[in-house]
Amino acid sequence: MLVDSKAAAVAAKWERASEGVNTESLRGRFNWTDIVYFIALMAAAIYFLVEWPDSMDIYEKVILLCSPFAVVWVGWLWRPLRAYMIATFVLAAFAVLVYSGDLSKGDSNFFLKYLLSSQSAVLWMCALYFMSTIVYWFAFANKNLAWMGSAFAWAGTVLGSVGLLVRWRESHLIAFDMGHIPVSNLYEVFVLFCLITVLFYLYYERRYNTRALGGFIMLVVASAVTFLLWYTFLRDAATIQPLNNALNSWWMKLHVPANFVGYGTFALSAMVGFAYLVKLHGETTTWRPMIPLLLIGGALVAEPLMFSSRGDYALWFIYFGLSVIVVAGILVCRKRIAASLPSFEVLDDIMYRAISIGFAFFTVATVLGAFWAADAWGTYWQWDPKETWAFIVWLNYAAWLHLRLMKGMRGQVMAYWALAGLVVTTFAFLGVNIFLSGLHSYGEL
């Protein structure tokens, strides 16, 4: 812990460590390809306005027309994102064209049934994320495999995004007035959570020119994918349902995505904190300093056992056992893993940036949620269990940032704090839905 008089010196050290950040591959000169990209996006936006004018209100039309400017700007800031957006749009547009307004083609057309229908694309996302996780960890033994982990992560992200976009269209094909943005239930937001977490990781992977964190970040994504598969096949969660009155709101389209940028970046920061602690204890021969890490890790892998209250005990005990084995294996091999991880300064910087971005979006999401509550229930805040725990999550990361910025705290304490924050965030995300009923109980298990 470094505070007060040491803060300036430590900050300078951190800034020097960031000088080697790879920015050339993130952003290039604005050129003719950006202009072509903008023209294509604007043409698509105008097409949507002409084709479906009655499906959007005036605010949505304005947002649609402004989106090409924002998308081109973001694609310029991070070049790989542009390729991701193009691939996602092309595949989603192809799927929509193949459907041709007939939802039954999802069971008869080869491309839809096995690749591009919403559920097929999401299942491919799950498989590719599992493959990415495995390859990233094998890369600690053979660094030549690391690029494959990134490739699988990108491919999974493209197909997951296609799945959500196609699901949006499928909801309209079921019934025109039933169509809605796919962020309305646990199945959909878990897909969104995985996509956001992986996208932010891939950005930091390119920015800091290191793939050594991929295995750590993909562990939390693989855990989310495990839940998603369980929820899909044993709870039939992939079925598209009509929205209830409270969810049928324009606010949902803003509140939920902003909220999950927060959840995704908080999860990312926690796993970076885990990597920080593994590196810190890489040369330690005694297990005593790692007792807090084992306790927090145990709490994280034990949390899914809460689902056993709904049955499926064997499945979740198998998950718990495998999780313990994975965590134990990481700690046993910590010396070799630690040697491959980036410096403490880089790990701390990623952790700080992720929490900063997540806190900003989570704050905006909370404010938007208050406006939504006022519109739906006539009051901005009711101390509903979900609202209360959202406030606890907000206070947790506000305190983390305050001590980081005002007191210069860094290092082991902040890494443990970020990791423990994932326990709090997970309960706010899932635990409230299971144990505490309230106005926000839309994603029951």
Tab-separated table of C-alpha atoms in Angstrom:
chain	number	residue	atom	x	y	z
A	1	MET	CA	0.000	0.000	0.000
A	2	LEU	CA	1.491	3.284	-1.131
A	3	VAL	CA	-0.123	6.477	0.111
A	4	ASP	CA	0.224	10.276	0.420
A	5	SER	CA	3.894	11.264	0.047
A	6	LYS	CA	4.712	8.197	-2.051
A	7	ALA	CA	1.731	8.615	-4.364
A	8	ALA	CA	3.414	10.985	-6.827
A	9	ALA	CA	6.509	8.797	-7.196
A	10	VAL	CA	4.409	5.693	-7.702
A	11	ALA	CA	2.180	7.461	-10.238
A	12	ALA	CA	5.253	8.511	-12.202
A	13	LYS	CA	6.489	4.934	-12.197
A	14	TRP	CA	3.108	3.740	-13.458
A	15	GLU	CA	3.147	6.329	-16.261
A	16	ARG	CA	6.623	5.250	-17.369
A	17	ALA	CA	5.442	1.657	-17.459
A	18	SER	CA	2.623	2.651	-19.795
A	19	GLU	CA	4.965	4.223	-22.340
A	20	GLY	CA	5.354	0.882	-24.077
A	21	VAL	CA	1.645	0.612	-24.799
A	22	ASN	CA	0.963	-0.519	-28.351
A	23	THR	CA	-1.147	2.267	-29.894
A	24	GLU	CA	-0.198	1.949	-33.557
A	25	SER	CA	-2.468	-1.053	-34.080
A	26	LEU	CA	-5.295	0.633	-32.189
A	27	ARG	CA	-5.626	3.786	-34.229
A	28	GLY	CA	-4.365	4.879	-37.631
A	29	ARG	CA	-4.750	7.915	-39.831
A	30	PHE	CA	-8.264	8.736	-40.927
A	31	ASN	CA	-8.353	7.577	-44.580
A	32	TRP	CA	-10.630	6.708	-47.479
A	33	THR	CA	-11.685	3.394	-45.925
A	34	ASP	CA	-13.279	5.325	-43.056
A	35	ILE	CA	-15.217	7.407	-45.581
A	36	VAL	CA	-16.442	4.287	-47.401
A	37	TYR	CA	-17.338	2.734	-44.044
A	38	PHE	CA	-19.329	5.832	-43.089
A	39	ILE	CA	-21.192	5.917	-46.425
A	40	ALA	CA	-22.140	2.242	-46.051
A	41	LEU	CA	-23.373	2.774	-42.496
A	42	MET	CA	-25.373	5.859	-43.421
A	43	ALA	CA	-26.908	4.020	-46.383
A	44	ALA	CA	-27.935	1.183	-44.052
A	45	ALA	CA	-29.422	3.654	-41.554
A	46	ILE	CA	-31.438	5.385	-44.300
A	47	TYR	CA	-32.614	1.989	-45.587
A	48	PHE	CA	-33.904	1.062	-42.119
A	49	LEU	CA	-35.679	4.410	-41.834
A	50	VAL	CA	-37.382	3.933	-45.202
A	51	GLU	CA	-38.163	0.229	-44.718
A	52	TRP	CA	-39.486	0.318	-41.143
A	53	PRO	CA	-40.534	3.912	-40.365
A	54	ASP	CA	-43.382	2.853	-38.081
A	55	SER	CA	-41.147	0.651	-35.920
A	56	MET	CA	-39.239	3.609	-34.437
A	57	ASP	CA	-40.213	6.745	-32.595
A	58	ILE	CA	-38.570	10.127	-33.254
A	59	TYR	CA	-35.843	9.558	-30.634
A	60	GLU	CA	-34.865	6.205	-32.128
A	61	LYS	CA	-34.731	7.710	-35.610
A	62	VAL	CA	-32.395	10.469	-34.418
A	63	ILE	CA	-30.183	7.923	-32.656
A	64	LEU	CA	-30.099	5.765	-35.793
A	65	LEU	CA	-28.972	8.691	-37.962
A	66	CYS	CA	-26.305	9.718	-35.437
A	67	SER	CA	-24.999	6.165	-34.985
A	68	PRO	CA	-22.829	6.093	-38.163
A	69	PHE	CA	-20.786	9.041	-36.869
A	70	ALA	CA	-20.218	7.339	-33.498
A	71	VAL	CA	-19.479	3.922	-35.023
A	72	VAL	CA	-16.921	5.330	-37.493
A	73	TRP	CA	-15.233	7.292	-34.708
A	74	VAL	CA	-14.999	4.228	-32.416
A	75	GLY	CA	-13.817	2.094	-35.331
A	76	TRP	CA	-11.075	4.638	-35.986
A	77	LEU	CA	-9.990	4.668	-32.335
A	78	TRP	CA	-9.751	0.877	-32.315
A	79	ARG	CA	-9.273	-0.585	-35.784
A	80	PRO	CA	-10.050	-4.241	-34.928
A	81	LEU	CA	-13.508	-3.155	-33.770
A	82	ARG	CA	-14.348	-2.050	-37.303
A	83	ALA	CA	-13.591	-5.493	-38.718
A	84	TYR	CA	-15.682	-7.038	-35.933
A	85	MET	CA	-18.634	-4.754	-36.727
A	86	ILE	CA	-18.451	-5.462	-40.467
A	87	ALA	CA	-18.297	-9.244	-39.935
A	88	THR	CA	-21.182	-9.109	-37.458
A	89	PHE	CA	-23.377	-6.986	-39.737
A	90	VAL	CA	-22.690	-9.094	-42.850
A	91	LEU	CA	-23.492	-12.388	-41.109
A	92	ALA	CA	-26.573	-10.995	-39.355
A	93	ALA	CA	-27.858	-9.441	-42.612
A	94	PHE	CA	-27.299	-12.756	-44.402
A	95	ALA	CA	-29.301	-14.586	-41.713
A	96	VAL	CA	-32.153	-12.083	-41.955
A	97	LEU	CA	-32.219	-12.433	-45.753
A	98	VAL	CA	-32.269	-16.231	-45.496
A	99	TYR	CA	-35.222	-16.064	-43.100
A	100	SER	CA	-37.118	-13.937	-45.679
A	101	GLY	CA	-39.853	-13.289	-43.152
A	102	ASP	CA	-40.463	-17.003	-42.481
A	103	LEU	CA	-39.426	-18.102	-38.987
A	104	SER	CA	-39.921	-21.801	-39.832
A	105	LYS	CA	-36.803	-21.669	-42.033
A	106	GLY	CA	-34.785	-21.714	-38.829
A	107	ASP	CA	-35.470	-25.460	-38.611
A	108	SER	CA	-35.070	-26.307	-42.304
A	109	ASN	CA	-32.335	-24.098	-43.754
A	110	PHE	CA	-28.834	-25.500	-43.194
A	111	PHE	CA	-27.123	-22.166	-42.480
A	112	LEU	CA	-29.779	-21.061	-40.013
A	113	LYS	CA	-30.218	-24.387	-38.245
A	114	TYR	CA	-26.534	-25.097	-37.704
A	115	LEU	CA	-24.859	-21.688	-37.714
A	116	LEU	CA	-26.771	-18.410	-37.852
A	117	SER	CA	-30.123	-18.743	-36.092
A	118	SER	CA	-29.965	-16.948	-32.781
A	119	GLN	CA	-29.633	-20.063	-30.631
A	120	SER	CA	-27.146	-21.767	-32.974
A	121	ALA	CA	-24.942	-18.661	-33.085
A	122	VAL	CA	-24.993	-18.354	-29.288
A	123	LEU	CA	-24.073	-22.037	-28.910
A	124	TRP	CA	-21.142	-21.487	-31.280
A	125	MET	CA	-20.157	-18.526	-29.118
A	126	CYS	CA	-20.150	-20.782	-26.058
A	127	ALA	CA	-18.031	-23.436	-27.766
A	128	LEU	CA	-15.520	-20.908	-29.091
A	129	TYR	CA	-15.178	-19.221	-25.700
A	130	PHE	CA	-14.454	-22.578	-24.061
A	131	MET	CA	-11.845	-23.289	-26.752
A	132	SER	CA	-10.339	-19.833	-26.232
A	133	THR	CA	-10.072	-20.425	-22.480
A	134	ILE	CA	-8.297	-23.754	-22.943
A	135	VAL	CA	-5.883	-22.430	-25.578
A	136	TYR	CA	-4.986	-19.344	-23.525
A	137	TRP	CA	-3.959	-21.586	-20.626
A	138	PHE	CA	-1.980	-23.939	-22.858
A	139	ALA	CA	-0.207	-20.833	-24.127
A	140	PHE	CA	1.574	-20.537	-20.770
A	141	ALA	CA	3.443	-23.700	-21.804
A	142	ASN	CA	3.742	-22.760	-25.494
A	143	LYS	CA	3.459	-19.068	-26.322
A	144	ASN	CA	2.988	-19.836	-30.014
A	145	LEU	CA	-0.578	-20.903	-29.209
A	146	ALA	CA	-1.635	-17.558	-27.725
A	147	TRP	CA	-2.823	-16.100	-31.041
A	148	MET	CA	-5.302	-18.959	-31.354
A	149	GLY	CA	-6.860	-17.953	-28.046
A	150	SER	CA	-7.415	-14.450	-29.417
A	151	ALA	CA	-8.784	-15.816	-32.696
A	152	PHE	CA	-11.297	-18.041	-30.903
A	153	ALA	CA	-12.299	-15.123	-28.648
A	154	TRP	CA	-12.899	-12.854	-31.650
A	155	ALA	CA	-14.833	-15.543	-33.527
A	156	GLY	CA	-17.003	-16.252	-30.481
A	157	THR	CA	-17.698	-12.551	-30.030
A	158	VAL	CA	-18.759	-12.139	-33.659
A	159	LEU	CA	-21.122	-15.122	-33.509
A	160	GLY	CA	-22.533	-14.097	-30.131
A	161	SER	CA	-23.261	-10.627	-31.489
A	162	VAL	CA	-24.862	-12.147	-34.580
A	163	GLY	CA	-26.989	-14.296	-32.277
A	164	LEU	CA	-28.362	-11.271	-30.445
A	165	LEU	CA	-29.060	-9.328	-33.649
A	166	VAL	CA	-30.791	-12.282	-35.284
A	167	ARG	CA	-32.768	-12.933	-32.107
A	168	TRP	CA	-34.006	-9.338	-32.342
A	169	ARG	CA	-35.321	-10.055	-35.839
A	170	GLU	CA	-36.774	-13.414	-34.793
A	171	SER	CA	-38.830	-11.719	-32.081
A	172	HIS	CA	-40.435	-9.546	-34.789
A	173	LEU	CA	-41.091	-12.594	-36.972
A	174	ILE	CA	-43.019	-14.271	-34.149
A	175	ALA	CA	-45.326	-11.245	-33.960
A	176	PHE	CA	-44.697	-7.691	-35.052
A	177	ASP	CA	-45.837	-6.192	-31.740
A	178	MET	CA	-43.751	-8.758	-29.822
A	179	GLY	CA	-40.410	-7.675	-31.265
A	180	HIS	CA	-37.963	-6.164	-28.776
A	181	ILE	CA	-34.275	-5.570	-28.206
A	182	PRO	CA	-32.751	-8.795	-26.775
A	183	VAL	CA	-31.764	-7.549	-23.318
A	184	SER	CA	-34.936	-8.439	-21.430
A	185	ASN	CA	-34.142	-11.682	-19.554
A	186	LEU	CA	-31.257	-13.591	-17.971
A	187	TYR	CA	-30.499	-15.602	-21.106
A	188	GLU	CA	-30.081	-12.493	-23.234
A	189	VAL	CA	-28.142	-10.442	-20.706
A	190	PHE	CA	-25.763	-13.323	-19.991
A	191	VAL	CA	-24.874	-13.353	-23.684
A	192	LEU	CA	-24.444	-9.581	-23.503
A	193	PHE	CA	-22.261	-9.913	-20.391
A	194	CYS	CA	-19.949	-12.394	-22.146
A	195	LEU	CA	-19.640	-10.203	-25.236
A	196	ILE	CA	-18.867	-7.020	-23.306
A	197	THR	CA	-16.319	-8.717	-21.033
A	198	VAL	CA	-14.456	-10.303	-23.944
A	199	LEU	CA	-14.524	-7.141	-26.084
A	200	PHE	CA	-13.020	-5.049	-23.300
A	201	TYR	CA	-10.395	-7.719	-22.684
A	202	LEU	CA	-9.463	-7.867	-26.374
A	203	TYR	CA	-9.059	-4.090	-26.350
A	204	TYR	CA	-6.623	-4.241	-23.418
A	205	GLU	CA	-4.865	-7.225	-24.972
A	206	ARG	CA	-4.076	-5.139	-28.044
A	207	ARG	CA	-3.399	-1.937	-26.123
A	208	TYR	CA	-0.807	-3.524	-23.830
A	209	ASN	CA	0.436	-6.039	-26.403
A	210	THR	CA	0.055	-9.044	-24.109
A	211	ARG	CA	-2.068	-12.164	-24.301
A	212	ALA	CA	-0.988	-13.524	-20.932
A	213	LEU	CA	-4.181	-12.321	-19.219
A	214	GLY	CA	-6.473	-14.149	-21.627
A	215	GLY	CA	-6.668	-17.303	-19.534
A	216	PHE	CA	-7.670	-15.360	-16.433
A	217	ILE	CA	-10.335	-13.230	-18.121
A	218	MET	CA	-11.783	-16.163	-20.023
A	219	LEU	CA	-12.232	-18.105	-16.777
A	220	VAL	CA	-15.045	-15.795	-15.687
A	221	VAL	CA	-16.474	-15.889	-19.223
A	222	ALA	CA	-16.337	-19.703	-19.252
A	223	SER	CA	-18.151	-19.690	-15.910
A	224	ALA	CA	-20.861	-17.455	-17.377
A	225	VAL	CA	-21.074	-19.702	-20.449
A	226	THR	CA	-21.518	-22.751	-18.190
A	227	PHE	CA	-24.477	-21.051	-16.525
A	228	LEU	CA	-25.838	-20.017	-19.929
A	229	LEU	CA	-25.772	-23.598	-21.223
A	230	TRP	CA	-27.421	-24.901	-18.056
A	231	TYR	CA	-30.031	-22.171	-18.256
A	232	THR	CA	-30.643	-22.859	-21.953
A	233	PHE	CA	-31.090	-26.625	-21.905
A	234	LEU	CA	-32.511	-27.292	-18.428
A	235	ARG	CA	-34.647	-24.158	-18.069
A	236	ASP	CA	-35.614	-23.694	-21.741
A	237	ALA	CA	-34.454	-20.085	-21.403
A	238	ALA	CA	-33.775	-19.465	-25.091
A	239	THR	CA	-37.487	-19.237	-25.895
A	240	ILE	CA	-38.461	-15.706	-26.915
A	241	GLN	CA	-41.179	-14.355	-24.636
A	242	PRO	CA	-43.285	-11.192	-24.926
A	243	LEU	CA	-42.333	-8.290	-22.672
A	244	ASN	CA	-44.395	-7.424	-19.631
A	245	ASN	CA	-45.665	-3.870	-19.298
A	246	ALA	CA	-42.804	-2.635	-17.100
A	247	LEU	CA	-40.108	-3.942	-19.485
A	248	ASN	CA	-41.856	-2.647	-22.585
A	249	SER	CA	-40.101	0.685	-22.271
A	250	TRP	CA	-37.661	2.793	-24.237
A	251	TRP	CA	-35.542	3.119	-21.067
A	252	MET	CA	-34.660	-0.580	-21.173
A	253	LYS	CA	-32.641	-0.067	-24.358
A	254	LEU	CA	-30.347	2.360	-22.502
A	255	HIS	CA	-30.356	1.124	-18.915
A	256	VAL	CA	-29.548	-2.557	-19.464
A	257	PRO	CA	-26.581	-2.236	-21.895
A	258	ALA	CA	-25.028	0.510	-19.723
A	259	ASN	CA	-25.493	-1.687	-16.654
A	260	PHE	CA	-23.728	-4.626	-18.266
A	261	VAL	CA	-20.781	-2.562	-19.384
A	262	GLY	CA	-20.355	-2.052	-15.644
A	263	TYR	CA	-20.785	-5.742	-14.804
A	264	GLY	CA	-18.437	-6.839	-17.591
A	265	THR	CA	-15.622	-4.449	-16.712
A	266	PHE	CA	-15.984	-5.189	-12.982
A	267	ALA	CA	-15.585	-8.901	-13.758
A	268	LEU	CA	-12.564	-8.133	-15.935
A	269	SER	CA	-10.936	-6.059	-13.184
A	270	ALA	CA	-11.505	-8.879	-10.687
A	271	MET	CA	-9.710	-11.413	-12.863
A	272	VAL	CA	-6.857	-8.971	-13.470
A	273	GLY	CA	-6.687	-8.623	-9.689
A	274	PHE	CA	-6.486	-12.418	-9.468
A	275	ALA	CA	-3.608	-12.389	-11.970
A	276	TYR	CA	-1.904	-9.643	-9.925
A	277	LEU	CA	-2.063	-11.804	-6.797
A	278	VAL	CA	-0.815	-14.896	-8.632
A	279	LYS	CA	2.158	-12.889	-9.872
A	280	LEU	CA	2.717	-11.405	-6.418
A	281	HIS	CA	2.865	-14.839	-4.807
A	282	GLY	CA	4.672	-16.473	-7.705
A	283	GLU	CA	7.877	-16.852	-5.733
A	284	THR	CA	6.200	-17.641	-2.420
A	285	THR	CA	6.893	-21.084	-1.007
A	286	THR	CA	4.420	-20.855	1.878
A	287	TRP	CA	0.659	-20.923	1.429
A	288	ARG	CA	-0.125	-18.582	4.329
A	289	PRO	CA	-0.134	-15.325	2.290
A	290	MET	CA	-2.563	-16.936	-0.146
A	291	ILE	CA	-5.210	-17.858	2.424
A	292	PRO	CA	-7.324	-14.742	1.629
A	293	LEU	CA	-7.016	-15.562	-2.073
A	294	LEU	CA	-8.191	-19.120	-1.459
A	295	LEU	CA	-11.140	-17.896	0.634
A	296	ILE	CA	-12.268	-15.388	-2.007
A	297	GLY	CA	-11.748	-17.941	-4.772
A	298	GLY	CA	-13.788	-20.446	-2.792
A	299	ALA	CA	-16.596	-17.929	-2.379
A	300	LEU	CA	-16.605	-17.241	-6.119
A	301	VAL	CA	-16.701	-20.864	-7.224
A	302	ALA	CA	-19.232	-21.731	-4.495
A	303	GLU	CA	-21.725	-19.084	-5.560
A	304	PRO	CA	-23.137	-21.189	-8.434
A	305	LEU	CA	-24.126	-23.803	-5.836
A	306	MET	CA	-26.993	-21.441	-5.037
A	307	PHE	CA	-28.613	-22.772	-8.183
A	308	SER	CA	-28.817	-26.200	-6.560
A	309	SER	CA	-31.710	-24.831	-4.536
A	310	ARG	CA	-33.603	-25.301	-7.800
A	311	GLY	CA	-32.344	-28.874	-8.223
A	312	ASP	CA	-29.503	-30.215	-10.415
A	313	TYR	CA	-27.276	-30.780	-7.372
A	314	ALA	CA	-24.929	-33.155	-9.183
A	315	LEU	CA	-24.263	-30.717	-12.011
A	316	TRP	CA	-23.310	-27.850	-9.757
A	317	PHE	CA	-21.173	-29.990	-7.447
A	318	ILE	CA	-19.262	-31.175	-10.525
A	319	TYR	CA	-18.854	-27.520	-11.513
A	320	PHE	CA	-17.647	-26.676	-8.009
A	321	GLY	CA	-15.163	-29.557	-8.039
A	322	LEU	CA	-13.733	-28.599	-11.412
A	323	SER	CA	-13.469	-24.963	-10.321
A	324	VAL	CA	-11.515	-25.931	-7.212
A	325	ILE	CA	-9.185	-28.056	-9.331
A	326	VAL	CA	-8.620	-25.176	-11.770
A	327	VAL	CA	-7.903	-22.643	-8.999
A	328	ALA	CA	-5.623	-25.117	-7.201
A	329	GLY	CA	-3.789	-25.838	-10.464
A	330	ILE	CA	-3.215	-22.120	-11.034
A	331	LEU	CA	-1.805	-21.687	-7.551
A	332	VAL	CA	0.417	-24.776	-7.832
A	333	CYS	CA	1.805	-23.549	-11.186
A	334	ARG	CA	1.920	-19.915	-10.076
A	335	LYS	CA	5.673	-19.546	-10.510
A	336	ARG	CA	5.600	-20.348	-14.230
A	337	ILE	CA	2.394	-18.369	-14.793
A	338	ALA	CA	3.763	-15.356	-12.923
A	339	ALA	CA	6.822	-15.238	-15.169
A	340	SER	CA	4.596	-14.797	-18.239
A	341	LEU	CA	2.306	-12.133	-16.806
A	342	PRO	CA	2.898	-8.424	-17.552
A	343	SER	CA	4.393	-6.119	-14.937
A	344	PHE	CA	2.579	-5.099	-11.754
A	345	GLU	CA	2.280	-1.575	-13.142
A	346	VAL	CA	0.468	-2.790	-16.260
A	347	LEU	CA	-1.827	-5.062	-14.247
A	348	ASP	CA	-2.672	-2.217	-11.899
A	349	ASP	CA	-3.314	0.131	-14.811
A	350	ILE	CA	-5.709	-2.299	-16.510
A	351	MET	CA	-7.517	-2.897	-13.216
A	352	TYR	CA	-7.896	0.855	-12.660
A	353	ARG	CA	-9.054	1.606	-16.203
A	354	ALA	CA	-11.584	-1.233	-16.185
A	355	ILE	CA	-13.107	-0.152	-12.868
A	356	SER	CA	-13.160	3.499	-13.962
A	357	ILE	CA	-15.058	2.696	-17.149
A	358	GLY	CA	-17.367	0.278	-15.361
A	359	PHE	CA	-18.105	2.755	-12.580
A	360	ALA	CA	-18.953	5.513	-15.080
A	361	PHE	CA	-21.357	3.292	-17.018
A	362	PHE	CA	-22.826	1.775	-13.858
A	363	THR	CA	-23.501	5.271	-12.517
A	364	VAL	CA	-25.221	6.279	-15.759
A	365	ALA	CA	-27.215	3.027	-15.726
A	366	THR	CA	-28.358	3.688	-12.148
A	367	VAL	CA	-29.551	7.191	-13.049
A	368	LEU	CA	-31.334	5.875	-16.137
A	369	GLY	CA	-32.863	3.142	-14.011
A	370	ALA	CA	-34.248	5.765	-11.646
A	371	PHE	CA	-35.909	7.572	-14.562
A	372	TRP	CA	-37.275	4.245	-15.796
A	373	ALA	CA	-38.651	3.451	-12.323
A	374	ALA	CA	-40.358	6.842	-12.193
A	375	ASP	CA	-41.932	6.176	-15.568
A	376	ALA	CA	-43.031	2.608	-14.682
A	377	TRP	CA	-43.887	2.848	-10.977
A	378	GLY	CA	-44.225	6.555	-10.275
A	379	THR	CA	-41.171	6.879	-8.007
A	380	TYR	CA	-37.434	7.155	-8.627
A	381	TRP	CA	-36.232	4.904	-5.806
A	382	GLN	CA	-37.990	2.402	-3.544
A	383	TRP	CA	-35.098	0.524	-1.903
A	384	ASP	CA	-36.159	-2.592	-3.748
A	385	PRO	CA	-33.606	-5.428	-3.132
A	386	LYS	CA	-32.121	-4.988	-6.626
A	387	GLU	CA	-31.838	-1.230	-6.127
A	388	THR	CA	-30.292	-1.683	-2.693
A	389	TRP	CA	-27.662	-4.100	-3.936
A	390	ALA	CA	-26.944	-1.934	-6.968
A	391	PHE	CA	-26.237	0.884	-4.529
A	392	ILE	CA	-23.916	-1.400	-2.534
A	393	VAL	CA	-22.011	-2.272	-5.723
A	394	TRP	CA	-21.778	1.430	-6.586
A	395	LEU	CA	-20.459	2.315	-3.106
A	396	ASN	CA	-17.896	-0.504	-3.263
A	397	TYR	CA	-16.296	0.733	-6.477
A	398	ALA	CA	-16.695	4.407	-5.529
A	399	ALA	CA	-14.614	3.683	-2.417
A	400	TRP	CA	-12.058	1.739	-4.500
A	401	LEU	CA	-11.630	4.653	-6.903
A	402	HIS	CA	-11.554	7.219	-4.115
A	403	LEU	CA	-8.668	5.491	-2.343
A	404	ARG	CA	-6.868	4.888	-5.635
A	405	LEU	CA	-7.125	8.523	-6.772
A	406	MET	CA	-7.040	10.430	-3.507
A	407	LYS	CA	-4.708	8.287	-1.421
A	408	GLY	CA	-2.640	6.657	-4.140
A	409	MET	CA	-3.438	3.119	-2.979
A	410	ARG	CA	-2.216	0.387	-5.280
A	411	GLY	CA	-0.975	-3.142	-5.142
A	412	GLN	CA	-2.071	-6.148	-3.131
A	413	VAL	CA	-4.902	-4.551	-1.140
A	414	MET	CA	-6.553	-3.117	-4.244
A	415	ALA	CA	-6.211	-6.429	-6.111
A	416	TYR	CA	-7.898	-8.313	-3.258
A	417	TRP	CA	-10.576	-5.620	-3.158
A	418	ALA	CA	-11.261	-5.902	-6.908
A	419	LEU	CA	-11.512	-9.679	-6.607
A	420	ALA	CA	-13.826	-9.487	-3.601
A	421	GLY	CA	-15.917	-6.947	-5.504
A	422	LEU	CA	-16.844	-9.689	-7.965
A	423	VAL	CA	-18.538	-11.613	-5.145
A	424	VAL	CA	-20.660	-8.557	-4.317
A	425	THR	CA	-21.402	-7.861	-7.987
A	426	THR	CA	-22.368	-11.483	-8.664
A	427	PHE	CA	-24.839	-11.462	-5.797
A	428	ALA	CA	-26.327	-8.189	-7.030
A	429	PHE	CA	-26.597	-9.684	-10.516
A	430	LEU	CA	-27.911	-13.173	-9.684
A	431	GLY	CA	-28.319	-13.714	-5.960
A	432	VAL	CA	-31.002	-11.064	-5.613
A	433	ASN	CA	-33.061	-12.796	-8.318
A	434	ILE	CA	-32.905	-16.076	-6.396
A	435	PHE	CA	-33.189	-15.154	-2.736
A	436	LEU	CA	-34.832	-11.718	-2.664
A	437	SER	CA	-38.068	-11.118	-4.506
A	438	GLY	CA	-38.971	-7.619	-5.594
A	439	LEU	CA	-40.016	-5.356	-8.420
A	440	HIS	CA	-36.942	-6.352	-10.459
A	441	SER	CA	-37.577	-10.129	-10.351
A	442	TYR	CA	-37.741	-10.548	-14.122
A	443	GLY	CA	-34.978	-13.140	-14.468
A	444	GLU	CA	-36.077	-15.798	-12.020
A	445	LEU	CA	-34.412	-19.192	-12.058
